[in-house]
Tab-separated table of C-alpha atoms in Angstrom:
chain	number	residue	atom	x	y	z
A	1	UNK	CA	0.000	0.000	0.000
A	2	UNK	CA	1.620	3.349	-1.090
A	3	UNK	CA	1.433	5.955	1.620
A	4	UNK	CA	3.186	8.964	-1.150
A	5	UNK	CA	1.970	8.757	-4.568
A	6	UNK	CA	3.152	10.987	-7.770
A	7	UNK	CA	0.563	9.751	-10.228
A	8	UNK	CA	2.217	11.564	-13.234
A	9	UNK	CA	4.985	9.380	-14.176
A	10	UNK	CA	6.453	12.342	-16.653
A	11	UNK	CA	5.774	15.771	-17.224
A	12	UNK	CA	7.164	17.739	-20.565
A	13	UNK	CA	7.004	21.486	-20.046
A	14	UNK	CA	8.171	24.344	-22.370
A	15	UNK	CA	10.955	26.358	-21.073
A	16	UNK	CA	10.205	29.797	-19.228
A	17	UNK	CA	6.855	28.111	-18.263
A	18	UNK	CA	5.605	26.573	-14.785
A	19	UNK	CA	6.338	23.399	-14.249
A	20	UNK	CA	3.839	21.756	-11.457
A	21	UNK	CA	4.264	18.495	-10.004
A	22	UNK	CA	1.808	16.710	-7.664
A	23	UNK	CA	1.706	14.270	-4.948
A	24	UNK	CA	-0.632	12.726	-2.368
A	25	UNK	CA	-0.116	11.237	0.641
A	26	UNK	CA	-2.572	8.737	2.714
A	27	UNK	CA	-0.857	8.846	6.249
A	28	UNK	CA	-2.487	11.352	8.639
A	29	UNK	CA	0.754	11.045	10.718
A	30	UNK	CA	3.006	12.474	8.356
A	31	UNK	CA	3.977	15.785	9.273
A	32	UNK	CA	7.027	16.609	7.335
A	33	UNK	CA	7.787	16.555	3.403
A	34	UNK	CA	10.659	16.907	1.152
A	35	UNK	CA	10.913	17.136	-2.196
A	36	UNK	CA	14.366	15.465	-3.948
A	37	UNK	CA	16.085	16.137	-6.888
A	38	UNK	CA	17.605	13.303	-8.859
A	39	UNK	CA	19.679	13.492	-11.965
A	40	UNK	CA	20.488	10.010	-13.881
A	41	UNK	CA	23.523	8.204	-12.316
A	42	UNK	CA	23.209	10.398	-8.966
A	43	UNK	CA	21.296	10.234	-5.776
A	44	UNK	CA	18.642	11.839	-4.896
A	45	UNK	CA	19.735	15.564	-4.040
A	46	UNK	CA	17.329	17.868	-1.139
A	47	UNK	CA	15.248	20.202	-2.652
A	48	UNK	CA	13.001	22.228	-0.344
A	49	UNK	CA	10.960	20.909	2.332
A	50	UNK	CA	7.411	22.221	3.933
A	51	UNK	CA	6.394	21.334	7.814
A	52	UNK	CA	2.948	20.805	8.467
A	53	UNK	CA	2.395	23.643	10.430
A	54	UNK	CA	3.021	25.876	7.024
A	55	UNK	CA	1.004	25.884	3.267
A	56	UNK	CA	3.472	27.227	1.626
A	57	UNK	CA	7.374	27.207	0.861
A	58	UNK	CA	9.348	29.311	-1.431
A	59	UNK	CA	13.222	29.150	-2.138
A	60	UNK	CA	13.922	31.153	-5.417
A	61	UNK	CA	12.237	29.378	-8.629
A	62	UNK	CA	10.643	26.415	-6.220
A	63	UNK	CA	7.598	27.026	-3.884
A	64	UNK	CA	5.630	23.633	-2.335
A	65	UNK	CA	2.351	24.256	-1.503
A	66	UNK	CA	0.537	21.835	1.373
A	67	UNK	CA	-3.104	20.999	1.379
A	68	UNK	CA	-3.103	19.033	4.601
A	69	UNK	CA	-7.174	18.808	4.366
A	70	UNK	CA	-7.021	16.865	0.509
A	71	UNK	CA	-3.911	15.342	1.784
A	72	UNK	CA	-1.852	16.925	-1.288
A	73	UNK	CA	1.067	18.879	-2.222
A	74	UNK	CA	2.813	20.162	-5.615
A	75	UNK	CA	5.977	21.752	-6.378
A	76	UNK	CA	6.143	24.675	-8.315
A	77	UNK	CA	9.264	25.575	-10.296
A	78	UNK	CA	9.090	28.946	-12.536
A	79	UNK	CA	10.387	29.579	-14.955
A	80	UNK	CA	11.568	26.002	-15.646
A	81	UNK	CA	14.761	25.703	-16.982
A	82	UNK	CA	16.305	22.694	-19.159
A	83	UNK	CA	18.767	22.597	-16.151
A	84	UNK	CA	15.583	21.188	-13.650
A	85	UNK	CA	14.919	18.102	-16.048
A	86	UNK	CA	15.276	15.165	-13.884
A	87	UNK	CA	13.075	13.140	-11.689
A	88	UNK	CA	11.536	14.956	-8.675
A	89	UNK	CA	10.487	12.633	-5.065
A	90	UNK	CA	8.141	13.235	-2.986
A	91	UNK	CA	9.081	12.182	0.232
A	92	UNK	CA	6.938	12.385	3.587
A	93	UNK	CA	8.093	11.444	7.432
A	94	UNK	CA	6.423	11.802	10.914
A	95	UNK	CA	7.312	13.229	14.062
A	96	UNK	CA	11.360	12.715	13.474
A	97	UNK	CA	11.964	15.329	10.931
A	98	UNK	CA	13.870	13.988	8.240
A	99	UNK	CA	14.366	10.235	9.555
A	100	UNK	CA	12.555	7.417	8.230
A	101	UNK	CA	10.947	8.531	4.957
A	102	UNK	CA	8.621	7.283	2.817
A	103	UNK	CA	9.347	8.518	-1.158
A	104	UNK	CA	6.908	8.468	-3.746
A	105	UNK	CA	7.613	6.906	-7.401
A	106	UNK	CA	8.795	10.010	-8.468
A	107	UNK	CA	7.908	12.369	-11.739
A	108	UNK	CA	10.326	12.451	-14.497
A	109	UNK	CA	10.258	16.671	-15.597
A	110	UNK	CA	11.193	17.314	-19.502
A	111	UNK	CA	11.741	20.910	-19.971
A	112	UNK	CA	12.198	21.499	-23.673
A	113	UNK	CA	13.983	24.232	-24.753
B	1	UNK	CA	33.444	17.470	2.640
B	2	UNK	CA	33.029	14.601	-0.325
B	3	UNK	CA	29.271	13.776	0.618
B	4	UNK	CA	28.248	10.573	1.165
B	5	UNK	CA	30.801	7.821	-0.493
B	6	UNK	CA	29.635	4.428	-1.799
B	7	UNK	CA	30.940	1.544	-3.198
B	8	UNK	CA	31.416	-0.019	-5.921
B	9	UNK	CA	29.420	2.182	-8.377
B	10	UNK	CA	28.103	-0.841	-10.094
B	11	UNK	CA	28.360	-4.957	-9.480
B	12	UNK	CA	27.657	-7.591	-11.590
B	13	UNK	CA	27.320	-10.745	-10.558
B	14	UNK	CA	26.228	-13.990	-10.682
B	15	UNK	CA	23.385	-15.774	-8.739
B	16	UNK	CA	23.953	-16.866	-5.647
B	17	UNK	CA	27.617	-14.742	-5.282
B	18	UNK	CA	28.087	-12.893	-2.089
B	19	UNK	CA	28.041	-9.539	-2.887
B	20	UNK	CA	28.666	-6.186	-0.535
B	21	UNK	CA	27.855	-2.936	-0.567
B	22	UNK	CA	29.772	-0.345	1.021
B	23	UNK	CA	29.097	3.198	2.134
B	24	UNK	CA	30.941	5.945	4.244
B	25	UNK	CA	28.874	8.821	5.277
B	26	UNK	CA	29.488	12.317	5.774
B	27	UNK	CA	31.852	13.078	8.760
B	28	UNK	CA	29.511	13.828	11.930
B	29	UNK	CA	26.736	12.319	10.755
B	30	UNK	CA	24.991	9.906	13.666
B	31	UNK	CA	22.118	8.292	10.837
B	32	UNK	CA	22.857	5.992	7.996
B	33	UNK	CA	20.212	4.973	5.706
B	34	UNK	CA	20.267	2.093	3.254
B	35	UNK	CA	17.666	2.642	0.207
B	36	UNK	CA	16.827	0.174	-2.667
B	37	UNK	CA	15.176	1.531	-5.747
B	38	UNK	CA	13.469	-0.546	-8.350
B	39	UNK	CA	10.863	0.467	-11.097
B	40	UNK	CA	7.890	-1.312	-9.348
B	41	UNK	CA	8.618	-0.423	-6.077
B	42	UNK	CA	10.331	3.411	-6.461
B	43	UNK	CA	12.915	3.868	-3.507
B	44	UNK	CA	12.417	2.125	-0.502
B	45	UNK	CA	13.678	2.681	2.832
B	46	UNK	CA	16.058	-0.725	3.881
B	47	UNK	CA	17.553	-0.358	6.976
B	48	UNK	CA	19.015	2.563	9.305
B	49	UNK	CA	21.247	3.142	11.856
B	50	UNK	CA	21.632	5.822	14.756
B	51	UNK	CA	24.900	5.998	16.026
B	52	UNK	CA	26.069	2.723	14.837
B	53	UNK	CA	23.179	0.645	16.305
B	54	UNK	CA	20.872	-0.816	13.748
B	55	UNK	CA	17.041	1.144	14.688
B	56	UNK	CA	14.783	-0.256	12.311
B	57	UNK	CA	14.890	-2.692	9.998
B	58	UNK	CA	11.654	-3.563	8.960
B	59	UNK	CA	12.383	-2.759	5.319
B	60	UNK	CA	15.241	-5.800	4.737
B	61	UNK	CA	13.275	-8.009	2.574
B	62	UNK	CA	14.564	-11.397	3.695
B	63	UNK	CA	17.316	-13.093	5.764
B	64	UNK	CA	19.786	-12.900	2.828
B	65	UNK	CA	19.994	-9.627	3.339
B	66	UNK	CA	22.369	-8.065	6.364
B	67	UNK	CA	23.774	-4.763	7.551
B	68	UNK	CA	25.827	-3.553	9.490
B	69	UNK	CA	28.284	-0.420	11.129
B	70	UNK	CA	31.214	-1.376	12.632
B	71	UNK	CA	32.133	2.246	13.050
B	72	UNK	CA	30.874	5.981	12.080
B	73	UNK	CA	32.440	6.200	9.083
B	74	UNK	CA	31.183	3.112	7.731
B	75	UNK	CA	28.446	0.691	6.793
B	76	UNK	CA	28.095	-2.756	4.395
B	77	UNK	CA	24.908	-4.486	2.857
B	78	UNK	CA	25.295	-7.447	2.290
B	79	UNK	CA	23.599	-9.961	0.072
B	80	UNK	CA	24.002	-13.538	0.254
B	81	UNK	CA	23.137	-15.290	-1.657
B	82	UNK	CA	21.977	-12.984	-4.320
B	83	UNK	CA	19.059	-13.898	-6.919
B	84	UNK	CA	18.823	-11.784	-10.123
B	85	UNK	CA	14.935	-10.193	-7.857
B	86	UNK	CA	17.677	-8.203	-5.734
B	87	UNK	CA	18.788	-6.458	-9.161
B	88	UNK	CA	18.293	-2.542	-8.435
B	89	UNK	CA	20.110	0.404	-7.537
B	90	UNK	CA	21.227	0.786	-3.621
B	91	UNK	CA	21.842	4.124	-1.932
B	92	UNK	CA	23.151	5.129	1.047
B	93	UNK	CA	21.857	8.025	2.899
B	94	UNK	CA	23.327	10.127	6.026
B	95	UNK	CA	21.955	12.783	8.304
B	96	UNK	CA	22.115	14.294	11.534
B	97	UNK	CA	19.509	15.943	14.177
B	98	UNK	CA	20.842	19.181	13.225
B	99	UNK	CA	20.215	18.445	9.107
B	100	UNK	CA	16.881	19.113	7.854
B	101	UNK	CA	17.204	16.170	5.187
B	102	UNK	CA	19.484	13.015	4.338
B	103	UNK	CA	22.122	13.502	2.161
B	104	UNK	CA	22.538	10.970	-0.471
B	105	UNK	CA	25.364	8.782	-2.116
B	106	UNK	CA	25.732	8.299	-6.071
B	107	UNK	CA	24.628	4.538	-5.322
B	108	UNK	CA	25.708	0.925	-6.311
B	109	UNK	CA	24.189	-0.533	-9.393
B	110	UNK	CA	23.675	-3.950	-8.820
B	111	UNK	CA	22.967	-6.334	-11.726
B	112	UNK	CA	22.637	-9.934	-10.822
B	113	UNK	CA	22.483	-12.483	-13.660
């Protein structure tokens, strides 16, 4: 049973345009969530996190947005450059910050230039 | 610091080899993580450790499997014997309480034929 789910395996977006990638979680408990980076033949590289106490994060081109009630958050990354195709995880932990987490499938981004 | 360090990049092997897996993490980090990532299953939390002891490791998928951290600078998964099912990329992971995420190695590509 997946607790994190990214139901959009891919995602092509045009360059300069918003690029917004979903996930949903199941687990009331989870009260932390990251989003990682991952380039092919690297690991999986921190990209901004939200606490459950917030709705929204920013840092530069990336906000995530929490909707605790529908159980939901999305990344937002504008503009999106060719540079931020890769796959993006979702990743969601409780009550120990970053320890223990439970990643989603991830979403492969295409930003065509 | 180099980040996390892992080793060897990629394995191949035959069924039923030995193989091990071998990680250092970043200096002054007390949690190691050990991730598997297939297609069907995305990336999936293995085992981790907090200050050398093993905390949880409800994620192992069967006896052949074995971890351990002899020390704070290093870790080995082990596989024995290995059937071509445990084919998938393994990553190590490190953090600390005063991190707000794990910080990832490049991984081990295992192939097992």
């Amino acid at each position: 049973d997946q607790q994190v789910k990214q139901n959009s395996p891919s995602l092509s977006v045009q360059e300069g345009r918003i690029s917004i990638l979903n996930c949903d979680y199941t687990n009331s408990m989870f009260d932390y969530f990251l989003w990682y980076k991952k380039y092919p033949a690297e690991g999986p590289t921190f990209l901004i996190s939200i606490s459950s106490i917030k709705d929204k994060n920013e840092d530069g081109r990336f906000t995530v947005f929490l909707n605790k009630s529908a159980k939901h958050l999305s990344l937002h990354i504008v503009p999106s450059q060719p540079g931020d195709s890769a796959v993006y995880f979702c990743a969601a932990s409780s009550g120990a910050g970053s320890y223990q987490l439970t990643f989603g499938k991830g979403t492969k981004l295409s930003v065509i230039p | 610091d180099a980040g996390v360090i892992q080793s060897p990049r990629h394995e191949v092997t035959e069924m039923g080899q030995e193989v091990t897996l071998r990680c250092k993490p970043i200096s002054g980090h007390d949690y190691l993580f050990w991730y598997r990532q297939t297609m069907m299953r995305g990336l999936e939390l293995l085992i981790y450790f907090n200050n050398n002891v093993p905390i949880d490791d409800s994620g192992m998928p069967e006896d052949r499997f074995s971890a351990k951290m002899p020390n704070a600078s290093f870790s080995t998964l082990k596989i024995q014997p290995s059937e071509p099912r445990d084919s998938a990329v393994y990553f190590c992971a490190s953090s600390s309480l005063a991190e707000e995420t794990q910080y990832f190695g490049p991984g081990t590509r295992l192939l097992v034929l």
